[in-house]
Amino acid sequence: NAGVTQTPKFQVLKTGQSMTLQCAQDMNHEYMSWYRQDPGMGLRLIHYSVGAGITDQGEVPNGYNVSRSTTEDFPLRLLSAAPSQTSVYFCASRTTSAAYEQYFGPGTRLTVT
Amino acid sequence: SQQGEEDPQALSIQEGENATMNCSYKTSINNLQWYRQNSGRGLVHLILIRSNEREKHSGRLRVTLDTSKKSSSLLITASRAADTASYFCATDATSGTYKYIFGTGTRLKVLA
């Protein structure tokens, strides 16, 4: 199993550009989520999904869009990049059964200039 | 706002010593999890404790949970240089949902 994979590993965008961060998992997990990590802020939940076709907002959803057309994939779209979105982005997945760990991808480091 | 807050924010100890870090949270939870993050890497799950449990062990890790005080502690015994990392607690934000909210983390440095 590859676990949770994320692409790209690094990305530089100009203000106003859009892009999609890719996340895929091969563990047949129903639950997938996106976090951003900023220095001193820990991880903050952006969006999450409990299954194909079902998504919901987390703590900091503004400026981001998600969709879940398959169990395996959960892309995160930046609609119009802003410098405040400079961060490290992590995707995670787990089963929806109670009390199970989340598996994290290696992260995407995004810089918006 | 963050559900969990860890303290201390940073901790530096000698190899062989024990390291204790604490997590406080705000609302009722079903369970609490601890994760480790090595520099520049993703998070790795360490241990989970359910709300009806008070203490749990896994190798050199001991976790306690006090739901009356809404707090948890992670103890790493006989620390090693390889334990140098950031440690985060995560709680399910609202009972019955799937959202896990992370604290701000404790940066642990173990000196050889």
PDB file of C-alpha atoms in Angstrom:
ATOM      1  CA  ASN A   1       0.000   0.000   0.000  1.00  0.00           C
ATOM      2  CA  ALA A   2       1.224   3.492  -0.849  1.00  0.00           C
ATOM      3  CA  GLY A   3      -0.905   4.967   1.960  1.00  0.00           C
ATOM      4  CA  VAL A   4      -1.718   8.645   1.464  1.00  0.00           C
ATOM      5  CA  THR A   5       0.050  10.390  -1.397  1.00  0.00           C
ATOM      6  CA  GLN A   6       0.151  14.089  -2.178  1.00  0.00           C
ATOM      7  CA  THR A   7       1.334  15.989  -5.209  1.00  0.00           C
ATOM      8  CA  PRO A   8       3.107  18.245  -5.768  1.00  0.00           C
ATOM      9  CA  LYS A   9       5.622  18.373  -2.903  1.00  0.00           C
ATOM     10  CA  PHE A  10       6.454  22.017  -3.543  1.00  0.00           C
ATOM     11  CA  GLN A  11       4.635  24.759  -5.424  1.00  0.00           C
ATOM     12  CA  VAL A  12       5.115  28.471  -5.946  1.00  0.00           C
ATOM     13  CA  LEU A  13       2.171  30.517  -7.141  1.00  0.00           C
ATOM     14  CA  LYS A  14       1.624  34.157  -7.944  1.00  0.00           C
ATOM     15  CA  THR A  15      -1.215  36.001  -6.267  1.00  0.00           C
ATOM     16  CA  GLY A  16      -4.464  35.370  -8.114  1.00  0.00           C
ATOM     17  CA  GLN A  17      -3.438  32.099  -9.712  1.00  0.00           C
ATOM     18  CA  SER A  18      -5.436  28.954  -9.113  1.00  0.00           C
ATOM     19  CA  MET A  19      -4.240  25.404  -8.633  1.00  0.00           C
ATOM     20  CA  THR A  20      -5.254  22.002  -7.346  1.00  0.00           C
ATOM     21  CA  LEU A  21      -3.414  20.033  -4.698  1.00  0.00           C
ATOM     22  CA  GLN A  22      -3.856  16.337  -5.251  1.00  0.00           C
ATOM     23  CA  CYS A  23      -4.450  13.720  -2.553  1.00  0.00           C
ATOM     24  CA  ALA A  24      -5.028  10.021  -3.005  1.00  0.00           C
ATOM     25  CA  GLN A  25      -5.279   7.033  -0.664  1.00  0.00           C
ATOM     26  CA  ASP A  26      -5.380   3.328  -1.376  1.00  0.00           C
ATOM     27  CA  MET A  27      -6.715   2.102   1.969  1.00  0.00           C
ATOM     28  CA  ASN A  28     -10.415   2.382   1.051  1.00  0.00           C
ATOM     29  CA  HIS A  29     -10.921   4.957   3.802  1.00  0.00           C
ATOM     30  CA  GLU A  30     -14.226   6.746   3.846  1.00  0.00           C
ATOM     31  CA  TYR A  31     -12.966   9.821   5.670  1.00  0.00           C
ATOM     32  CA  MET A  32     -10.483  12.245   4.104  1.00  0.00           C
ATOM     33  CA  SER A  33      -9.460  15.689   5.217  1.00  0.00           C
ATOM     34  CA  TRP A  34      -7.227  18.627   4.391  1.00  0.00           C
ATOM     35  CA  TYR A  35      -5.240  20.599   6.954  1.00  0.00           C
ATOM     36  CA  ARG A  36      -2.937  23.551   6.706  1.00  0.00           C
ATOM     37  CA  GLN A  37      -0.015  23.995   9.049  1.00  0.00           C
ATOM     38  CA  ASP A  38       1.440  27.393   9.813  1.00  0.00           C
ATOM     39  CA  PRO A  39       4.292  28.122  12.222  1.00  0.00           C
ATOM     40  CA  GLY A  40       3.056  28.158  15.802  1.00  0.00           C
ATOM     41  CA  MET A  41      -0.515  27.393  14.766  1.00  0.00           C
ATOM     42  CA  GLY A  42      -0.590  23.616  14.705  1.00  0.00           C
ATOM     43  CA  LEU A  43      -2.842  22.035  12.098  1.00  0.00           C
ATOM     44  CA  ARG A  44      -6.111  23.641  11.115  1.00  0.00           C
ATOM     45  CA  LEU A  45      -8.853  21.720   9.347  1.00  0.00           C
ATOM     46  CA  ILE A  46      -9.851  23.175   5.965  1.00  0.00           C
ATOM     47  CA  HIS A  47     -12.382  20.713   4.544  1.00  0.00           C
ATOM     48  CA  TYR A  48     -13.253  17.102   5.091  1.00  0.00           C
ATOM     49  CA  SER A  49     -15.280  14.338   3.471  1.00  0.00           C
ATOM     50  CA  VAL A  50     -16.974  11.258   4.907  1.00  0.00           C
ATOM     51  CA  GLY A  51     -17.475   9.567   1.556  1.00  0.00           C
ATOM     52  CA  ALA A  52     -17.781  10.073  -2.167  1.00  0.00           C
ATOM     53  CA  GLY A  53     -20.087  12.983  -2.910  1.00  0.00           C
ATOM     54  CA  ILE A  54     -20.081  14.263   0.700  1.00  0.00           C
ATOM     55  CA  THR A  55     -17.932  17.173   1.842  1.00  0.00           C
ATOM     56  CA  ASP A  56     -18.101  19.690   4.665  1.00  0.00           C
ATOM     57  CA  GLN A  57     -16.219  22.694   5.948  1.00  0.00           C
ATOM     58  CA  GLY A  58     -13.639  22.712   8.678  1.00  0.00           C
ATOM     59  CA  GLU A  59     -12.196  25.619  10.661  1.00  0.00           C
ATOM     60  CA  VAL A  60     -10.676  27.624   7.801  1.00  0.00           C
ATOM     61  CA  PRO A  61     -12.522  26.842   4.527  1.00  0.00           C
ATOM     62  CA  ASN A  62     -12.481  30.277   2.874  1.00  0.00           C
ATOM     63  CA  GLY A  63     -10.536  30.405  -0.368  1.00  0.00           C
ATOM     64  CA  TYR A  64     -10.562  26.644  -0.832  1.00  0.00           C
ATOM     65  CA  ASN A  65     -12.830  24.253  -2.662  1.00  0.00           C
ATOM     66  CA  VAL A  66     -13.064  20.461  -2.523  1.00  0.00           C
ATOM     67  CA  SER A  67     -14.962  17.681  -4.197  1.00  0.00           C
ATOM     68  CA  ARG A  68     -14.992  13.919  -3.688  1.00  0.00           C
ATOM     69  CA  SER A  69     -15.997  11.999  -6.777  1.00  0.00           C
ATOM     70  CA  THR A  70     -14.246   8.759  -5.785  1.00  0.00           C
ATOM     71  CA  THR A  71     -13.291   7.103  -2.506  1.00  0.00           C
ATOM     72  CA  GLU A  72      -9.603   7.347  -3.396  1.00  0.00           C
ATOM     73  CA  ASP A  73      -9.193  10.996  -4.370  1.00  0.00           C
ATOM     74  CA  PHE A  74      -9.794  14.248  -2.531  1.00  0.00           C
ATOM     75  CA  PRO A  75      -8.344  17.263  -4.384  1.00  0.00           C
ATOM     76  CA  LEU A  76      -8.076  20.700  -2.804  1.00  0.00           C
ATOM     77  CA  ARG A  77      -8.536  23.698  -5.088  1.00  0.00           C
ATOM     78  CA  LEU A  78      -7.203  27.151  -4.424  1.00  0.00           C
ATOM     79  CA  LEU A  79      -9.523  29.432  -6.331  1.00  0.00           C
ATOM     80  CA  SER A  80      -7.447  32.641  -6.351  1.00  0.00           C
ATOM     81  CA  ALA A  81      -4.231  32.262  -4.402  1.00  0.00           C
ATOM     82  CA  ALA A  82      -3.324  34.848  -1.774  1.00  0.00           C
ATOM     83  CA  PRO A  83      -0.096  35.274   0.230  1.00  0.00           C
ATOM     84  CA  SER A  84      -2.070  34.305   3.360  1.00  0.00           C
ATOM     85  CA  GLN A  85      -2.406  30.829   1.853  1.00  0.00           C
ATOM     86  CA  THR A  86       1.339  30.271   2.029  1.00  0.00           C
ATOM     87  CA  SER A  87       1.520  27.188   4.207  1.00  0.00           C
ATOM     88  CA  VAL A  88       2.192  23.474   4.335  1.00  0.00           C
ATOM     89  CA  TYR A  89      -0.861  21.438   3.378  1.00  0.00           C
ATOM     90  CA  PHE A  90      -1.507  17.931   4.665  1.00  0.00           C
ATOM     91  CA  CYS A  91      -4.065  15.440   3.522  1.00  0.00           C
ATOM     92  CA  ALA A  92      -5.210  12.681   5.861  1.00  0.00           C
ATOM     93  CA  SER A  93      -7.531   9.701   5.727  1.00  0.00           C
ATOM     94  CA  ARG A  94      -9.079   7.173   8.091  1.00  0.00           C
ATOM     95  CA  THR A  95     -12.049   4.910   8.435  1.00  0.00           C
ATOM     96  CA  THR A  96     -15.247   6.361   9.812  1.00  0.00           C
ATOM     97  CA  SER A  97     -15.366   3.782  12.561  1.00  0.00           C
ATOM     98  CA  ALA A  98     -14.945   5.439  15.902  1.00  0.00           C
ATOM     99  CA  ALA A  99     -11.553   5.796  17.526  1.00  0.00           C
ATOM    100  CA  TYR A 100      -9.270   5.110  14.604  1.00  0.00           C
ATOM    101  CA  GLU A 101      -6.078   6.911  13.729  1.00  0.00           C
ATOM    102  CA  GLN A 102      -5.614   9.236  10.807  1.00  0.00           C
ATOM    103  CA  TYR A 103      -2.965   8.512   8.207  1.00  0.00           C
ATOM    104  CA  PHE A 104      -1.203  11.569   6.870  1.00  0.00           C
ATOM    105  CA  GLY A 105       0.413  12.314   3.552  1.00  0.00           C
ATOM    106  CA  PRO A 106       3.893  13.871   3.328  1.00  0.00           C
ATOM    107  CA  GLY A 107       2.578  17.385   2.725  1.00  0.00           C
ATOM    108  CA  THR A 108       2.704  20.047   0.024  1.00  0.00           C
ATOM    109  CA  ARG A 109       4.676  23.203   0.739  1.00  0.00           C
ATOM    110  CA  LEU A 110       2.958  26.105  -1.014  1.00  0.00           C
ATOM    111  CA  THR A 111       4.352  29.609  -1.383  1.00  0.00           C
ATOM    112  CA  VAL A 112       2.220  32.413  -2.787  1.00  0.00           C
ATOM    113  CA  THR A 113       4.121  35.524  -3.863  1.00  0.00           C
TER     114      THR A 113
ATOM    115  CA  SER B   1     -10.250  28.394  17.514  1.00  0.00           C
ATOM    116  CA  GLN B   2      -8.046  25.444  18.364  1.00  0.00           C
ATOM    117  CA  GLN B   3      -9.655  22.702  20.389  1.00  0.00           C
ATOM    118  CA  GLY B   4      -6.448  21.573  22.019  1.00  0.00           C
ATOM    119  CA  GLU B   5      -3.603  23.539  23.511  1.00  0.00           C
ATOM    120  CA  GLU B   6      -0.358  21.850  24.410  1.00  0.00           C
ATOM    121  CA  ASP B   7       2.172  22.985  26.933  1.00  0.00           C
ATOM    122  CA  PRO B   8       4.973  23.548  27.110  1.00  0.00           C
ATOM    123  CA  GLN B   9       5.415  24.955  23.622  1.00  0.00           C
ATOM    124  CA  ALA B  10       9.013  23.755  23.635  1.00  0.00           C
ATOM    125  CA  LEU B  11      10.936  21.318  25.790  1.00  0.00           C
ATOM    126  CA  SER B  12      14.619  20.456  25.817  1.00  0.00           C
ATOM    127  CA  ILE B  13      15.931  17.483  27.801  1.00  0.00           C
ATOM    128  CA  GLN B  14      18.927  15.174  27.989  1.00  0.00           C
ATOM    129  CA  GLU B  15      18.852  11.701  26.519  1.00  0.00           C
ATOM    130  CA  GLY B  16      17.598   9.215  29.086  1.00  0.00           C
ATOM    131  CA  GLU B  17      15.354  11.702  30.871  1.00  0.00           C
ATOM    132  CA  ASN B  18      11.575  11.574  30.789  1.00  0.00           C
ATOM    133  CA  ALA B  19       9.563  14.089  28.800  1.00  0.00           C
ATOM    134  CA  THR B  20       6.073  15.171  29.774  1.00  0.00           C
ATOM    135  CA  MET B  21       3.792  17.284  27.669  1.00  0.00           C
ATOM    136  CA  ASN B  22       0.236  18.320  28.352  1.00  0.00           C
ATOM    137  CA  CYS B  23      -2.852  18.979  26.307  1.00  0.00           C
ATOM    138  CA  SER B  24      -5.974  20.859  27.342  1.00  0.00           C
ATOM    139  CA  TYR B  25      -9.158  20.939  25.349  1.00  0.00           C
ATOM    140  CA  LYS B  26     -12.445  22.792  25.517  1.00  0.00           C
ATOM    141  CA  THR B  27     -15.406  20.531  24.799  1.00  0.00           C
ATOM    142  CA  SER B  28     -16.510  16.993  25.526  1.00  0.00           C
ATOM    143  CA  ILE B  29     -14.738  14.379  23.472  1.00  0.00           C
ATOM    144  CA  ASN B  30     -15.072  10.750  22.450  1.00  0.00           C
ATOM    145  CA  ASN B  31     -11.347  10.173  22.322  1.00  0.00           C
ATOM    146  CA  LEU B  32      -8.017  11.940  22.218  1.00  0.00           C
ATOM    147  CA  GLN B  33      -5.047  11.067  20.055  1.00  0.00           C
ATOM    148  CA  TRP B  34      -1.383  11.968  20.149  1.00  0.00           C
ATOM    149  CA  TYR B  35       0.711  12.386  17.010  1.00  0.00           C
ATOM    150  CA  ARG B  36       4.389  12.938  16.327  1.00  0.00           C
ATOM    151  CA  GLN B  37       5.786  15.050  13.516  1.00  0.00           C
ATOM    152  CA  ASN B  38       9.414  14.938  12.529  1.00  0.00           C
ATOM    153  CA  SER B  39      10.728  18.089  10.926  1.00  0.00           C
ATOM    154  CA  GLY B  40       9.351  18.563   7.430  1.00  0.00           C
ATOM    155  CA  ARG B  41       7.321  15.361   7.497  1.00  0.00           C
ATOM    156  CA  GLY B  42       3.708  14.301   7.910  1.00  0.00           C
ATOM    157  CA  LEU B  43       2.181  13.344  11.231  1.00  0.00           C
ATOM    158  CA  VAL B  44       2.410   9.832  12.618  1.00  0.00           C
ATOM    159  CA  HIS B  45      -0.162   8.444  15.017  1.00  0.00           C
ATOM    160  CA  LEU B  46       1.237   7.422  18.417  1.00  0.00           C
ATOM    161  CA  ILE B  47      -1.603   6.479  20.700  1.00  0.00           C
ATOM    162  CA  LEU B  48      -5.344   6.890  21.207  1.00  0.00           C
ATOM    163  CA  ILE B  49      -7.190   7.061  24.497  1.00  0.00           C
ATOM    164  CA  ARG B  50     -10.952   6.832  24.747  1.00  0.00           C
ATOM    165  CA  SER B  51     -12.984   9.117  26.968  1.00  0.00           C
ATOM    166  CA  ASN B  52     -13.801   6.247  29.352  1.00  0.00           C
ATOM    167  CA  GLU B  53     -10.120   5.383  29.817  1.00  0.00           C
ATOM    168  CA  ARG B  54      -7.821   7.089  32.304  1.00  0.00           C
ATOM    169  CA  GLU B  55      -4.420   5.744  31.323  1.00  0.00           C
ATOM    170  CA  LYS B  56      -2.883   3.891  28.424  1.00  0.00           C
ATOM    171  CA  HIS B  57       0.589   2.585  27.663  1.00  0.00           C
ATOM    172  CA  SER B  58       2.414   1.823  24.454  1.00  0.00           C
ATOM    173  CA  GLY B  59       6.096   0.970  24.718  1.00  0.00           C
ATOM    174  CA  ARG B  60       7.828   3.994  26.251  1.00  0.00           C
ATOM    175  CA  LEU B  61       4.689   6.103  25.968  1.00  0.00           C
ATOM    176  CA  ARG B  62       2.167   6.669  28.722  1.00  0.00           C
ATOM    177  CA  VAL B  63      -0.934   8.750  28.165  1.00  0.00           C
ATOM    178  CA  THR B  64      -3.371   9.905  30.814  1.00  0.00           C
ATOM    179  CA  LEU B  65      -6.742  11.502  30.376  1.00  0.00           C
ATOM    180  CA  ASP B  66      -8.701  13.532  32.903  1.00  0.00           C
ATOM    181  CA  THR B  67     -12.071  14.360  31.408  1.00  0.00           C
ATOM    182  CA  SER B  68     -13.125  16.379  34.468  1.00  0.00           C
ATOM    183  CA  LYS B  69     -10.220  18.748  33.850  1.00  0.00           C
ATOM    184  CA  LYS B  70     -10.382  18.355  30.070  1.00  0.00           C
ATOM    185  CA  SER B  71      -6.709  17.547  29.923  1.00  0.00           C
ATOM    186  CA  SER B  72      -4.314  14.833  28.832  1.00  0.00           C
ATOM    187  CA  SER B  73      -0.632  14.223  29.291  1.00  0.00           C
ATOM    188  CA  LEU B  74       1.900  12.320  27.225  1.00  0.00           C
ATOM    189  CA  LEU B  75       4.927  10.896  28.999  1.00  0.00           C
ATOM    190  CA  ILE B  76       7.901   9.596  27.040  1.00  0.00           C
ATOM    191  CA  THR B  77      10.219   7.612  29.294  1.00  0.00           C
ATOM    192  CA  ALA B  78      13.954   7.155  28.789  1.00  0.00           C
ATOM    193  CA  SER B  79      13.988   9.571  25.878  1.00  0.00           C
ATOM    194  CA  ARG B  80      16.293   9.145  22.894  1.00  0.00           C
ATOM    195  CA  ALA B  81      17.669  11.611  20.365  1.00  0.00           C
ATOM    196  CA  ALA B  82      15.299  10.024  17.819  1.00  0.00           C
ATOM    197  CA  ASP B  83      12.345  11.266  19.903  1.00  0.00           C
ATOM    198  CA  THR B  84      13.200  14.822  18.842  1.00  0.00           C
ATOM    199  CA  ALA B  85      10.031  15.980  17.086  1.00  0.00           C
ATOM    200  CA  SER B  86       6.860  17.983  17.559  1.00  0.00           C
ATOM    201  CA  TYR B  87       4.008  16.311  19.400  1.00  0.00           C
ATOM    202  CA  PHE B  88       0.348  17.156  18.864  1.00  0.00           C
ATOM    203  CA  CYS B  89      -2.846  16.143  20.560  1.00  0.00           C
ATOM    204  CA  ALA B  90      -6.014  15.827  18.515  1.00  0.00           C
ATOM    205  CA  THR B  91      -9.595  15.605  19.707  1.00  0.00           C
ATOM    206  CA  ASP B  92     -12.857  14.960  17.928  1.00  0.00           C
ATOM    207  CA  ALA B  93     -14.255  18.476  17.880  1.00  0.00           C
ATOM    208  CA  THR B  94     -17.882  17.602  18.455  1.00  0.00           C
ATOM    209  CA  SER B  95     -19.258  14.348  19.703  1.00  0.00           C
ATOM    210  CA  GLY B  96     -20.613  12.286  16.846  1.00  0.00           C
ATOM    211  CA  THR B  97     -18.723  14.007  14.031  1.00  0.00           C
ATOM    212  CA  TYR B  98     -15.586  12.935  12.250  1.00  0.00           C
ATOM    213  CA  LYS B  99     -13.668  16.155  12.629  1.00  0.00           C
ATOM    214  CA  TYR B 100     -10.420  16.017  14.555  1.00  0.00           C
ATOM    215  CA  ILE B 101      -9.001  19.290  15.778  1.00  0.00           C
ATOM    216  CA  PHE B 102      -5.315  19.574  16.548  1.00  0.00           C
ATOM    217  CA  GLY B 103      -3.545  21.545  19.205  1.00  0.00           C
ATOM    218  CA  THR B 104      -0.599  23.831  18.623  1.00  0.00           C
ATOM    219  CA  GLY B 105       2.015  21.246  19.521  1.00  0.00           C
ATOM    220  CA  THR B 106       5.023  20.793  21.785  1.00  0.00           C
ATOM    221  CA  ARG B 107       8.482  20.888  20.192  1.00  0.00           C
ATOM    222  CA  LEU B 108      10.664  18.342  21.970  1.00  0.00           C
ATOM    223  CA  LYS B 109      14.420  18.350  21.613  1.00  0.00           C
ATOM    224  CA  VAL B 110      16.386  15.463  23.121  1.00  0.00           C
ATOM    225  CA  LEU B 111      20.075  16.206  23.500  1.00  0.00           C
ATOM    226  CA  ALA B 112      22.542  13.357  23.094  1.00  0.00           C
TER     227      ALA B 112
END
